[in-house]
mmCIF file of C-alpha atoms in Angstrom:
data_model
loop_
_atom_site.group_PDB
_atom_site.id
_atom_site.type_symbol
_atom_site.label_atom_id
_atom_site.label_comp_id
_atom_site.label_asym_id
_atom_site.label_seq_id
_atom_site.Cartn_x
_atom_site.Cartn_y
_atom_site.Cartn_z
ATOM 1 C CA MET A 182 -20.703 21.200 25.242
ATOM 2 C CA THR A 183 -20.763 17.475 25.206
ATOM 3 C CA THR A 184 -17.958 15.197 24.395
ATOM 4 C CA ALA A 185 -18.076 11.809 22.828
ATOM 5 C CA ARG A 186 -16.755 10.178 25.911
ATOM 6 C CA GLN A 187 -19.024 11.976 28.134
ATOM 7 C CA ALA A 188 -21.999 10.564 25.869
ATOM 8 C CA GLY A 189 -20.314 7.095 26.354
ATOM 9 C CA LEU A 190 -19.250 6.839 22.497
ATOM 10 C CA VAL A 191 -15.864 6.537 20.749
ATOM 11 C CA ALA A 192 -14.767 8.313 17.817
ATOM 12 C CA CYS A 193 -12.826 7.137 14.933
ATOM 13 C CA VAL A 194 -9.032 8.531 15.151
ATOM 14 C CA THR A 195 -8.980 8.516 11.277
ATOM 15 C CA CYS A 196 -12.268 10.174 9.981
ATOM 16 C CA GLY A 197 -14.092 11.594 13.328
ATOM 17 C CA ARG A 198 -17.248 9.406 12.816
ATOM 18 C CA VAL A 199 -18.937 8.402 16.333
ATOM 19 C CA ASP A 200 -19.823 5.008 17.157
ATOM 20 C CA ARG A 201 -21.060 3.248 20.125
ATOM 21 C CA ARG A 202 -18.458 1.632 22.423
ATOM 22 C CA GLY A 203 -17.515 -1.938 21.707
ATOM 23 C CA ALA A 204 -17.866 -1.485 17.884
ATOM 24 C CA GLU A 205 -15.160 -2.933 15.923
ATOM 25 C CA GLU A 206 -14.817 -1.090 12.970
ATOM 26 C CA CYS A 207 -15.689 2.587 11.758
ATOM 27 C CA ALA A 208 -18.764 2.649 9.715
ATOM 28 C CA ARG A 209 -17.547 5.393 7.375
ATOM 29 C CA CYS A 210 -13.739 4.457 6.969
ATOM 30 C CA GLY A 211 -13.285 1.068 8.059
ATOM 31 C CA ASP A 212 -10.493 1.695 10.259
ATOM 32 C CA THR A 213 -10.440 -0.273 13.743
ATOM 33 C CA LEU A 214 -11.881 1.597 16.384
ATOM 34 C CA PRO A 215 -10.290 2.312 19.514
ATOM 35 C CA HIS A 216 -11.692 0.383 22.650
ATOM 36 C CA GLN A 217 -11.291 3.358 24.942
ATOM 37 C CA SER A 218 -12.181 6.664 24.038
ATOM 38 C CA ARG A 219 -8.582 7.929 24.634
ATOM 39 C CA ARG A 220 -5.342 6.465 23.612
ATOM 40 C CA SER A 221 -2.995 5.568 26.328
ATOM 41 C CA LEU A 222 -0.178 7.572 27.565
ATOM 42 C CA GLN A 223 2.158 4.558 27.867
ATOM 43 C CA THR A 224 2.754 4.275 24.110
ATOM 44 C CA VAL A 225 3.898 7.962 23.926
ATOM 45 C CA TRP A 226 6.554 7.269 27.181
ATOM 46 C CA ALA A 227 7.758 4.167 25.402
ATOM 47 C CA TRP A 228 8.619 5.906 22.199
ATOM 48 C CA LEU A 229 9.833 8.947 23.824
ATOM 49 C CA PHE A 230 12.254 7.277 26.052
ATOM 50 C CA ALA A 231 13.580 5.035 23.210
ATOM 51 C CA GLY A 232 14.030 8.316 21.091
ATOM 52 C CA ILE A 233 16.201 9.895 23.885
ATOM 53 C CA VAL A 234 18.286 6.738 24.558
ATOM 54 C CA ILE A 235 19.323 6.259 20.853
ATOM 55 C CA TYR A 236 19.943 10.181 20.616
ATOM 56 C CA ILE A 237 23.085 9.838 22.772
ATOM 57 C CA PRO A 238 24.994 7.409 20.609
ATOM 58 C CA ALA A 239 23.774 9.794 17.504
ATOM 59 C CA ASN A 240 25.916 12.518 19.093
ATOM 60 C CA THR A 241 28.828 10.710 20.309
ATOM 61 C CA TYR A 242 29.623 8.559 17.238
ATOM 62 C CA PRO A 243 30.706 9.821 13.977
ATOM 63 C CA MET A 244 27.900 10.918 11.446
ATOM 64 C CA LEU A 245 30.307 11.549 8.522
ATOM 65 C CA ARG A 246 33.835 9.883 7.649
ATOM 66 C CA THR A 247 35.824 12.029 5.355
ATOM 67 C CA SER A 248 39.046 10.698 3.602
ATOM 68 C CA THR A 249 41.110 12.645 1.318
ATOM 69 C CA LEU A 250 44.343 12.517 -0.173
ATOM 70 C CA LEU A 251 46.116 14.031 2.788
ATOM 71 C CA ASP A 252 44.148 12.896 5.958
ATOM 72 C CA LYS A 253 41.165 11.119 7.311
ATOM 73 C CA SER A 254 38.731 12.670 9.559
ATOM 74 C CA GLU A 255 35.400 12.089 11.244
ATOM 75 C CA SER A 256 32.809 14.706 12.187
ATOM 76 C CA THR A 257 29.865 14.214 14.682
ATOM 77 C CA ILE A 258 26.410 16.052 14.391
ATOM 78 C CA ILE A 259 27.957 19.238 16.431
ATOM 79 C CA GLY A 260 31.241 18.715 14.640
ATOM 80 C CA GLY A 261 29.360 19.392 11.328
ATOM 81 C CA ALA A 262 27.663 22.355 12.374
ATOM 82 C CA ILE A 263 30.989 23.826 13.751
ATOM 83 C CA GLU A 264 32.664 22.924 10.431
ATOM 84 C CA LEU A 265 30.186 24.935 8.600
ATOM 85 C CA LEU A 266 30.831 27.887 10.963
ATOM 86 C CA HIS A 267 34.470 27.682 9.910
ATOM 87 C CA TYR A 268 33.557 27.923 6.242
ATOM 88 C CA GLY A 269 31.538 31.062 7.287
ATOM 89 C CA SER A 270 28.265 29.625 5.909
ATOM 90 C CA TYR A 271 26.312 30.909 9.233
ATOM 91 C CA GLY A 272 22.771 30.431 7.761
ATOM 92 C CA VAL A 273 23.545 26.999 6.791
ATOM 93 C CA ALA A 274 25.337 25.978 10.188
ATOM 94 C CA PHE A 275 22.479 27.528 11.948
ATOM 95 C CA ILE A 276 19.875 25.382 9.977
ATOM 96 C CA VAL A 277 22.018 22.051 10.936
ATOM 97 C CA PHE A 278 22.207 23.095 14.400
ATOM 98 C CA PHE A 279 18.495 23.920 14.703
ATOM 99 C CA ALA A 280 17.290 20.801 12.931
ATOM 100 C CA SER A 281 19.683 18.397 14.431
ATOM 101 C CA ILE A 282 20.149 19.724 18.074
ATOM 102 C CA VAL A 283 17.562 22.416 19.101
ATOM 103 C CA ILE A 284 14.324 20.464 17.392
ATOM 104 C CA PRO A 285 15.114 17.152 18.938
ATOM 105 C CA ILE A 286 15.888 18.049 22.333
ATOM 106 C CA GLY A 287 13.080 20.697 22.286
ATOM 107 C CA LYS A 288 10.692 17.704 21.378
ATOM 108 C CA PHE A 289 11.815 15.481 24.078
ATOM 109 C CA ILE A 290 11.072 18.522 26.485
ATOM 110 C CA ALA A 291 8.028 19.444 24.995
ATOM 111 C CA ILE A 292 6.485 15.833 24.682
ATOM 112 C CA GLY A 293 7.860 15.167 28.263
ATOM 113 C CA TYR A 294 6.031 18.498 29.543
ATOM 114 C CA LEU A 295 2.669 17.741 27.659
ATOM 115 C CA ALA A 296 2.418 14.138 29.239
ATOM 116 C CA LEU A 297 3.371 15.291 32.500
ATOM 117 C CA SER A 298 0.965 18.347 32.372
ATOM 118 C CA LEU A 299 -1.979 16.003 32.014
ATOM 119 C CA ARG A 300 -1.498 15.087 35.841
ATOM 120 C CA ARG A 301 -2.723 18.329 36.963
ATOM 121 C CA ALA A 302 -6.302 18.596 37.372
ATOM 122 C CA ARG A 303 -6.751 22.118 36.782
ATOM 123 C CA PRO A 304 -7.638 23.447 33.180
ATOM 124 C CA ASP A 305 -4.511 25.215 32.405
ATOM 125 C CA ARG A 306 -3.626 26.969 29.454
ATOM 126 C CA VAL A 307 -5.302 24.449 27.438
ATOM 127 C CA HIS A 308 -5.306 26.509 24.165
ATOM 128 C CA GLN A 309 -1.434 27.252 24.554
ATOM 129 C CA ARG A 310 -0.467 23.438 25.226
ATOM 130 C CA HIS A 311 -2.423 22.302 22.309
ATOM 131 C CA LEU A 312 -0.555 24.925 20.154
ATOM 132 C CA LEU A 313 2.616 23.282 21.464
ATOM 133 C CA TYR A 314 1.628 19.769 20.648
ATOM 134 C CA GLU A 315 0.910 20.980 16.988
ATOM 135 C CA VAL A 316 4.067 22.659 16.842
ATOM 136 C CA VAL A 317 5.938 19.505 17.871
ATOM 137 C CA GLU A 318 4.045 17.457 15.367
ATOM 138 C CA PHE A 319 4.596 19.896 12.412
ATOM 139 C CA ILE A 320 8.261 20.459 12.900
ATOM 140 C CA GLY A 321 9.488 17.024 14.233
ATOM 141 C CA ARG A 322 10.147 15.743 10.621
ATOM 142 C CA TRP A 323 12.605 18.452 9.790
ATOM 143 C CA SER A 324 15.249 16.989 12.106
ATOM 144 C CA MET A 325 15.575 14.342 9.308
ATOM 145 C CA ILE A 326 17.613 17.117 7.152
ATOM 146 C CA ASP A 327 21.087 15.805 8.366
ATOM 147 C CA VAL A 328 20.452 12.030 7.441
ATOM 148 C CA PHE A 329 19.654 13.265 4.133
ATOM 149 C CA VAL A 330 22.614 15.522 3.999
ATOM 150 C CA VAL A 331 24.909 12.406 4.843
ATOM 151 C CA ALA A 332 23.127 10.471 2.168
ATOM 152 C CA ILE A 333 23.560 13.005 -0.596
ATOM 153 C CA LEU A 334 27.336 13.794 0.470
ATOM 154 C CA SER A 335 28.315 10.074 0.384
ATOM 155 C CA ALA A 336 26.629 9.430 -3.076
ATOM 156 C CA LEU A 337 28.288 12.425 -4.201
ATOM 157 C CA VAL A 338 31.641 12.400 -3.013
ATOM 158 C CA GLN A 339 33.130 9.051 -4.111
ATOM 159 C CA LEU A 340 36.218 10.279 -6.122
ATOM 160 C CA GLY A 341 38.510 7.503 -5.294
ATOM 161 C CA SER A 342 41.596 8.390 -3.625
ATOM 162 C CA VAL A 343 41.022 12.514 -4.032
ATOM 163 C CA ALA A 344 38.030 12.414 -1.589
ATOM 164 C CA THR A 345 35.568 10.066 -0.255
ATOM 165 C CA ILE A 346 32.757 10.580 2.200
ATOM 166 C CA ASN A 347 30.980 7.666 3.892
ATOM 167 C CA PRO A 348 28.119 7.807 6.634
ATOM 168 C CA GLY A 349 29.084 6.831 10.169
ATOM 169 C CA ILE A 350 27.038 4.691 12.459
ATOM 170 C CA ALA A 351 25.359 8.020 14.049
ATOM 171 C CA ALA A 352 23.469 8.456 11.116
ATOM 172 C CA VAL A 353 21.394 5.290 11.770
ATOM 173 C CA SER A 354 20.945 6.172 15.407
ATOM 174 C CA PHE A 355 19.750 9.694 14.572
ATOM 175 C CA LEU A 356 17.462 8.736 11.920
ATOM 176 C CA LEU A 357 15.926 6.227 14.554
ATOM 177 C CA SER A 358 15.800 8.816 17.307
ATOM 178 C CA VAL A 359 13.823 11.071 14.883
ATOM 179 C CA ALA A 360 11.338 8.208 13.658
ATOM 180 C CA PHE A 361 10.922 7.134 17.475
ATOM 181 C CA THR A 362 9.920 10.602 18.569
ATOM 182 C CA MET A 363 7.788 11.388 15.615
ATOM 183 C CA LEU A 364 5.956 7.879 16.698
ATOM 184 C CA ALA A 365 5.754 9.297 20.237
ATOM 185 C CA ALA A 366 4.289 12.789 19.157
ATOM 186 C CA GLN A 367 1.592 10.733 16.899
ATOM 187 C CA SER A 368 0.627 8.460 19.489
ATOM 188 C CA PHE A 369 0.049 11.280 21.882
ATOM 189 C CA ASP A 370 -3.788 12.070 22.067
ATOM 190 C CA PRO A 371 -4.591 15.641 21.896
ATOM 191 C CA LYS A 372 -7.972 14.743 23.575
ATOM 192 C CA LEU A 373 -6.151 14.285 26.791
ATOM 193 C CA ILE A 374 -5.280 18.113 26.876
ATOM 194 C CA TRP A 375 -8.928 19.313 26.609
ATOM 195 C CA ASP A 376 -10.036 16.913 29.113
ATOM 196 C CA ALA A 377 -9.154 18.775 31.952
ATOM 197 C CA ASP A 378 -11.294 21.451 30.209
ATOM 198 C CA GLU A 379 -14.544 19.341 30.435
ATOM 199 C CA GLU A 380 -17.808 20.865 31.469
ATOM 200 C CA PRO A 381 -18.975 18.629 34.372
ATOM 201 C CA GLN A 382 -22.411 16.965 33.759
ATOM 202 C CA MET B 154 -26.188 9.111 28.339
ATOM 203 C CA VAL B 155 -26.927 7.434 25.217
ATOM 204 C CA GLN B 156 -26.272 3.686 25.927
ATOM 205 C CA THR B 157 -27.575 1.680 23.031
ATOM 206 C CA GLU B 158 -26.754 -1.353 21.112
ATOM 207 C CA GLU B 159 -27.261 0.349 17.884
ATOM 208 C CA ARG B 160 -25.151 2.654 15.986
ATOM 209 C CA PRO B 161 -25.539 6.135 17.137
ATOM 210 C CA GLU B 162 -26.954 7.180 13.652
ATOM 211 C CA LYS B 163 -29.715 4.851 14.148
ATOM 212 C CA ALA B 164 -30.507 5.578 17.475
ATOM 213 C CA THR B 165 -30.538 9.456 16.935
ATOM 214 C CA GLY B 166 -31.535 9.410 13.208
ATOM 215 C CA ASN B 167 -28.336 11.404 12.409
ATOM 216 C CA ALA B 168 -24.725 10.347 12.260
ATOM 217 C CA LEU B 169 -22.509 11.822 14.976
ATOM 218 C CA TYR B 170 -19.015 13.403 14.610
ATOM 219 C CA ALA B 171 -16.438 14.228 17.109
ATOM 220 C CA CYS B 172 -13.780 16.737 16.728
ATOM 221 C CA PRO B 173 -10.504 14.613 16.449
ATOM 222 C CA VAL B 174 -8.643 17.291 18.433
ATOM 223 C CA CYS B 175 -10.940 17.979 21.541
ATOM 224 C CA ASP B 176 -13.488 15.255 21.345
ATOM 225 C CA THR B 177 -16.626 17.671 21.088
ATOM 226 C CA LEU B 178 -19.663 15.992 19.828
ATOM 227 C CA TYR B 179 -21.482 17.331 16.701
ATOM 228 C CA LYS B 180 -24.117 16.001 14.473
ATOM 229 C CA GLU B 181 -22.490 14.987 11.055
ATOM 230 C CA PRO B 182 -21.761 18.623 9.803
ATOM 231 C CA GLU B 183 -23.082 19.286 6.377
ATOM 232 C CA VAL B 184 -20.678 21.921 5.010
ATOM 233 C CA PRO B 185 -21.377 24.023 1.761
ATOM 234 C CA GLU B 186 -19.027 24.489 -0.763
ATOM 235 C CA ASN B 187 -16.313 27.008 -0.320
ATOM 236 C CA SER B 188 -17.178 27.678 3.139
ATOM 237 C CA ILE B 189 -15.153 26.347 6.128
ATOM 238 C CA ALA B 190 -16.584 24.431 9.400
ATOM 239 C CA LEU B 191 -14.497 25.090 12.765
ATOM 240 C CA CYS B 192 -14.935 23.251 15.940
ATOM 241 C CA HIS B 193 -16.439 25.728 18.567
ATOM 242 C CA ARG B 194 -14.291 24.741 21.315
ATOM 243 C CA CYS B 195 -10.714 24.326 19.965
ATOM 244 C CA GLY B 196 -11.083 25.882 16.193
ATOM 245 C CA HIS B 197 -9.833 22.985 14.680
ATOM 246 C CA VAL B 198 -10.850 22.618 10.961
ATOM 247 C CA ILE B 199 -13.635 20.040 10.739
ATOM 248 C CA ALA B 200 -14.483 20.605 6.744
ATOM 249 C CA ALA B 201 -13.279 23.006 4.026
ATOM 250 C CA PRO B 202 -14.935 21.592 0.894
ATOM 251 C CA ARG B 203 -14.134 23.419 -2.419
ATOM 252 C CA SER B 204 -15.812 23.104 -5.563
ATOM 253 C CA ASP B 205 -14.201 20.990 -8.183
ATOM 254 C CA ALA B 206 -11.765 19.928 -5.505
ATOM 255 C CA PHE B 207 -11.514 16.316 -6.748
ATOM 256 C CA ALA B 208 -10.629 17.177 -10.256
ATOM 257 C CA ARG B 209 -8.198 19.701 -8.791
ATOM 258 C CA VAL B 210 -6.533 17.198 -6.513
ATOM 259 C CA LEU B 211 -6.474 14.427 -9.204
ATOM 260 C CA ALA B 212 -4.842 17.043 -11.584
ATOM 261 C CA LEU B 213 -2.267 17.901 -9.012
ATOM 262 C CA ALA B 214 -1.332 14.237 -7.989
ATOM 263 C CA MET B 215 -0.924 13.397 -11.722
ATOM 264 C CA THR B 216 1.501 16.092 -12.239
ATOM 265 C CA SER B 217 3.362 15.094 -8.964
ATOM 266 C CA ALA B 218 3.501 11.614 -10.110
ATOM 267 C CA VAL B 219 5.167 12.855 -13.736
ATOM 268 C CA LEU B 220 7.708 15.123 -11.798
ATOM 269 C CA MET B 221 8.599 12.323 -9.492
ATOM 270 C CA THR B 222 9.317 10.003 -12.072
ATOM 271 C CA ALA B 223 11.653 12.747 -13.609
ATOM 272 C CA ALA B 224 13.313 13.274 -10.219
ATOM 273 C CA ILE B 225 14.130 9.693 -9.730
ATOM 274 C CA PHE B 226 15.799 8.797 -13.008
ATOM 275 C CA PHE B 227 17.489 12.126 -14.328
ATOM 276 C CA PRO B 228 20.661 13.256 -12.807
ATOM 277 C CA PHE B 229 20.262 15.254 -9.573
ATOM 278 C CA ILE B 230 23.793 16.808 -9.145
ATOM 279 C CA ASP B 231 26.665 16.887 -11.433
ATOM 280 C CA LEU B 232 30.203 17.042 -9.591
ATOM 281 C CA GLN B 233 33.450 18.101 -11.059
ATOM 282 C CA ALA B 234 36.797 18.060 -9.032
ATOM 283 C CA GLY B 235 40.217 17.841 -10.336
ATOM 284 C CA GLY B 236 39.222 16.316 -13.637
ATOM 285 C CA ILE B 237 37.061 13.785 -12.163
ATOM 286 C CA HIS B 238 33.360 14.017 -12.882
ATOM 287 C CA ASN B 239 30.529 12.438 -10.896
ATOM 288 C CA ARG B 240 26.749 12.314 -11.458
ATOM 289 C CA THR B 241 24.552 11.380 -9.062
ATOM 290 C CA SER B 242 20.671 10.593 -9.310
ATOM 291 C CA ILE B 243 18.453 9.660 -6.515
ATOM 292 C CA LEU B 244 18.938 6.111 -7.197
ATOM 293 C CA ASP B 245 22.814 6.279 -6.690
ATOM 294 C CA ALA B 246 22.084 8.193 -3.512
ATOM 295 C CA ILE B 247 20.092 5.048 -2.349
ATOM 296 C CA GLN B 248 22.562 2.476 -3.692
ATOM 297 C CA VAL B 249 25.514 3.993 -1.734
ATOM 298 C CA PHE B 250 24.343 2.770 1.435
ATOM 299 C CA SER B 251 23.507 -0.465 0.484
ATOM 300 C CA SER B 252 26.381 -2.501 1.795
ATOM 301 C CA GLY B 253 27.088 -3.900 5.346
ATOM 302 C CA LEU B 254 25.241 -1.715 8.352
ATOM 303 C CA MET B 255 24.274 0.959 6.068
ATOM 304 C CA VAL B 256 21.256 -1.175 4.529
ATOM 305 C CA PRO B 257 18.694 -0.185 6.982
ATOM 306 C CA LEU B 258 19.582 3.521 6.198
ATOM 307 C CA ALA B 259 19.293 3.007 2.349
ATOM 308 C CA VAL B 260 16.072 1.109 2.907
ATOM 309 C CA VAL B 261 14.669 4.134 4.935
ATOM 310 C CA VAL B 262 16.063 6.808 2.722
ATOM 311 C CA ALA B 263 14.515 5.309 -0.307
ATOM 312 C CA LEU B 264 10.963 4.807 1.706
ATOM 313 C CA LEU B 265 10.977 8.414 2.884
ATOM 314 C CA ILE B 266 11.875 10.318 -0.180
ATOM 315 C CA VAL B 267 10.773 8.157 -3.072
ATOM 316 C CA LEU B 268 8.688 5.082 -2.140
ATOM 317 C CA ILE B 269 6.306 6.829 0.205
ATOM 318 C CA PRO B 270 5.497 10.070 -1.424
ATOM 319 C CA PHE B 271 5.000 7.864 -4.789
ATOM 320 C CA LEU B 272 2.724 5.396 -2.830
ATOM 321 C CA ARG B 273 0.627 8.439 -1.277
ATOM 322 C CA LEU B 274 0.398 9.672 -4.961
ATOM 323 C CA LEU B 275 -1.205 6.295 -6.080
ATOM 324 C CA ALA B 276 -3.642 5.943 -3.388
ATOM 325 C CA ILE B 277 -4.872 9.130 -3.613
ATOM 326 C CA ILE B 278 -5.300 8.812 -7.369
ATOM 327 C CA TYR B 279 -6.839 5.471 -6.938
ATOM 328 C CA THR B 280 -9.418 6.755 -4.520
ATOM 329 C CA LEU B 281 -10.388 9.997 -6.133
ATOM 330 C CA LEU B 282 -10.544 8.930 -9.944
ATOM 331 C CA PRO B 283 -14.038 7.108 -9.642
ATOM 332 C CA LEU B 284 -15.598 9.912 -7.169
ATOM 333 C CA MET B 285 -14.667 12.598 -9.631
ATOM 334 C CA ARG B 286 -16.918 10.776 -12.170
ATOM 335 C CA ASP B 287 -19.636 10.237 -9.543
ATOM 336 C CA ARG B 288 -19.041 6.387 -9.887
ATOM 337 C CA LYS B 289 -18.947 3.680 -7.146
ATOM 338 C CA PRO B 290 -15.126 3.745 -5.634
ATOM 339 C CA TYR B 291 -13.009 1.087 -6.485
ATOM 340 C CA ALA B 292 -12.451 -2.016 -4.215
ATOM 341 C CA HIS B 293 -10.532 -1.165 -0.780
ATOM 342 C CA ALA B 294 -10.544 2.569 -1.740
ATOM 343 C CA LYS B 295 -11.103 3.324 1.913
ATOM 344 C CA ALA B 296 -8.096 1.329 2.950
ATOM 345 C CA ALA B 297 -6.164 3.105 0.227
ATOM 346 C CA PHE B 298 -7.153 6.500 1.709
ATOM 347 C CA ARG B 299 -6.483 5.615 5.318
ATOM 348 C CA LEU B 300 -3.075 4.533 3.997
ATOM 349 C CA ALA B 301 -2.411 7.813 2.303
ATOM 350 C CA GLU B 302 -3.604 9.516 5.390
ATOM 351 C CA ARG B 303 -1.347 7.766 7.702
ATOM 352 C CA LEU B 304 1.771 7.971 5.505
ATOM 353 C CA ARG B 305 1.688 11.791 5.310
ATOM 354 C CA PRO B 306 4.044 12.581 8.129
ATOM 355 C CA TRP B 307 6.788 10.266 6.624
ATOM 356 C CA SER B 308 6.563 11.726 3.003
ATOM 357 C CA MET B 309 9.757 13.787 3.187
ATOM 358 C CA ALA B 310 10.613 15.030 -0.289
ATOM 359 C CA GLU B 311 10.522 18.731 0.940
ATOM 360 C CA ILE B 312 12.784 17.772 3.723
ATOM 361 C CA PHE B 313 15.114 16.106 1.426
ATOM 362 C CA ILE B 314 15.333 19.341 -1.021
ATOM 363 C CA VAL B 315 16.587 21.543 2.033
ATOM 364 C CA GLY B 316 19.203 18.487 2.749
ATOM 365 C CA VAL B 317 20.265 19.193 -0.997
ATOM 366 C CA ALA B 318 20.735 22.588 -0.271
ATOM 367 C CA VAL B 319 23.050 21.927 2.911
ATOM 368 C CA ALA B 320 24.782 19.530 1.251
ATOM 369 C CA LEU B 321 25.822 21.928 -1.742
ATOM 370 C CA VAL B 322 27.251 24.235 0.656
ATOM 371 C CA LYS B 323 29.229 21.617 2.439
ATOM 372 C CA VAL B 324 30.974 20.546 -0.625
ATOM 373 C CA GLY B 325 31.081 23.723 -2.143
ATOM 374 C CA GLY B 326 34.888 24.309 -1.217
ATOM 375 C CA LEU B 327 35.868 20.778 -2.206
ATOM 376 C CA ALA B 328 34.528 20.662 -5.953
ATOM 377 C CA THR B 329 32.223 22.642 -8.472
ATOM 378 C CA LEU B 330 28.697 21.537 -8.295
ATOM 379 C CA ASN B 331 25.911 21.741 -10.887
ATOM 380 C CA LEU B 332 22.155 20.961 -10.150
ATOM 381 C CA GLY B 333 20.790 18.785 -12.762
ATOM 382 C CA PRO B 334 17.129 18.484 -14.126
ATOM 383 C CA ALA B 335 15.935 16.036 -11.208
ATOM 384 C CA PHE B 336 16.618 18.678 -8.783
ATOM 385 C CA TRP B 337 14.114 20.980 -10.418
ATOM 386 C CA ALA B 338 11.549 18.219 -10.920
ATOM 387 C CA MET B 339 11.560 17.297 -7.156
ATOM 388 C CA SER B 340 11.379 20.873 -6.278
ATOM 389 C CA GLY B 341 8.373 21.268 -8.610
ATOM 390 C CA PHE B 342 6.919 17.977 -6.720
ATOM 391 C CA VAL B 343 7.290 19.418 -3.366
ATOM 392 C CA VAL B 344 5.324 22.691 -4.562
ATOM 393 C CA VAL B 345 2.634 20.646 -6.087
ATOM 394 C CA THR B 346 2.153 18.099 -3.176
ATOM 395 C CA VAL B 347 1.674 21.253 -0.995
ATOM 396 C CA LEU B 348 -0.925 22.663 -3.343
ATOM 397 C CA GLN B 349 -2.208 19.051 -3.413
ATOM 398 C CA ASP B 350 -2.529 18.777 0.355
ATOM 399 C CA THR B 351 -4.106 22.032 0.968
ATOM 400 C CA SER B 352 -6.965 21.674 -1.676
ATOM 401 C CA MET B 353 -7.963 18.286 -0.151
ATOM 402 C CA CYS B 354 -10.745 18.189 2.120
ATOM 403 C CA ARG B 355 -10.593 15.033 4.023
ATOM 404 C CA HIS B 356 -14.254 15.134 5.469
ATOM 405 C CA THR B 357 -15.859 15.382 2.113
ATOM 406 C CA ILE B 358 -13.678 12.713 0.720
ATOM 407 C CA TRP B 359 -14.834 10.446 3.430
ATOM 408 C CA ASN B 360 -18.301 11.385 3.033
ATOM 409 C CA SER B 361 -18.284 10.745 -0.575
ATOM 410 C CA LEU B 362 -16.577 7.410 -0.039
ATOM 411 C CA GLU B 363 -19.508 6.503 2.279
ATOM 412 C CA ALA B 364 -22.306 7.672 0.193
ATOM 413 C CA THR B 365 -21.389 6.224 -2.953
ATOM 414 C CA ASP B 366 -20.308 2.807 -1.324
ATOM 415 C CA GLN B 367 -23.665 1.657 -0.423
#
């Protein structure tokens, strides 16, 4: 089996059409063709680090600011999930915890692992690593749940002095963190995983 | 090594295709309708054309557009607490953020749940309408379809629906809530979009765009 790279060609990222190296535009879909046959890992690292850094304020600053007649309170991401546990809504607490804590941290680890694993020349569990990549790409967007919850709650609960909910600054950092890690996953080139498995020619 | 100044289809007499996942090189596959082409090496679905797919996708996209319009303007949730009544549509949810530091948040939420899904729909309808009738595609149809493809991960209506469910539980203790018509319209939009995305074969669309655009 030959790959486009072994044949000295480049493939369009959008539609898969193969062209000679150095062609500017894809003959089929008109997208700009890459100059190299593989996308660089540097972009992945850059987005990943940006995502990790901004995930820290997302967790330490308040996500929701609630004020009622009697008191004012602020809750962080984790605090919101714990509050749900106290209400006895275990299912929903689990969803929030999973989407805002488990998925983002799992994504940081998974993308980092995939990028580091490329340094080994041995074709090692190629299919499993590719599956991991697909899972990361599929599931990453779901972290956005908490941002939407904050948006809905603050739109809904504007009852003057009785109860008001407003978004905290962590909502912005969390949104950016999710967006950055989505970009990290999107800029990861799955072909890099398969390269180690190439048949020598 | 094929090293040539010509485009590969001129050098080999046949257009070449590389699997987007593992880069394995193929002759541009011709896949009969209602069958499926998988990559030998990694199992990626290369093409899965269906009969009447263009008409079906178009019908679903137009349905989605109607449902989305309803979802934007009808009240989404209806809240009652201590004699106070508050009705929220998606537009209200976006406007709440539109002061001070939260403006970027408002813009992004509006993009993710309304503008991007809607833009994708329009781009898909624009691309497929002439293709369904075997006509020449409209100007910049390729750019429109590329845009629809690129925006796919950023269209988050389904995540918003789950967010609504979580928000309902959170407010549950504080007030009485009723779901408005927009919630059901939005749910319908999500289901129809899933159907539309699964019955759309990208490979067939690119080939038709190429074939009719000569």
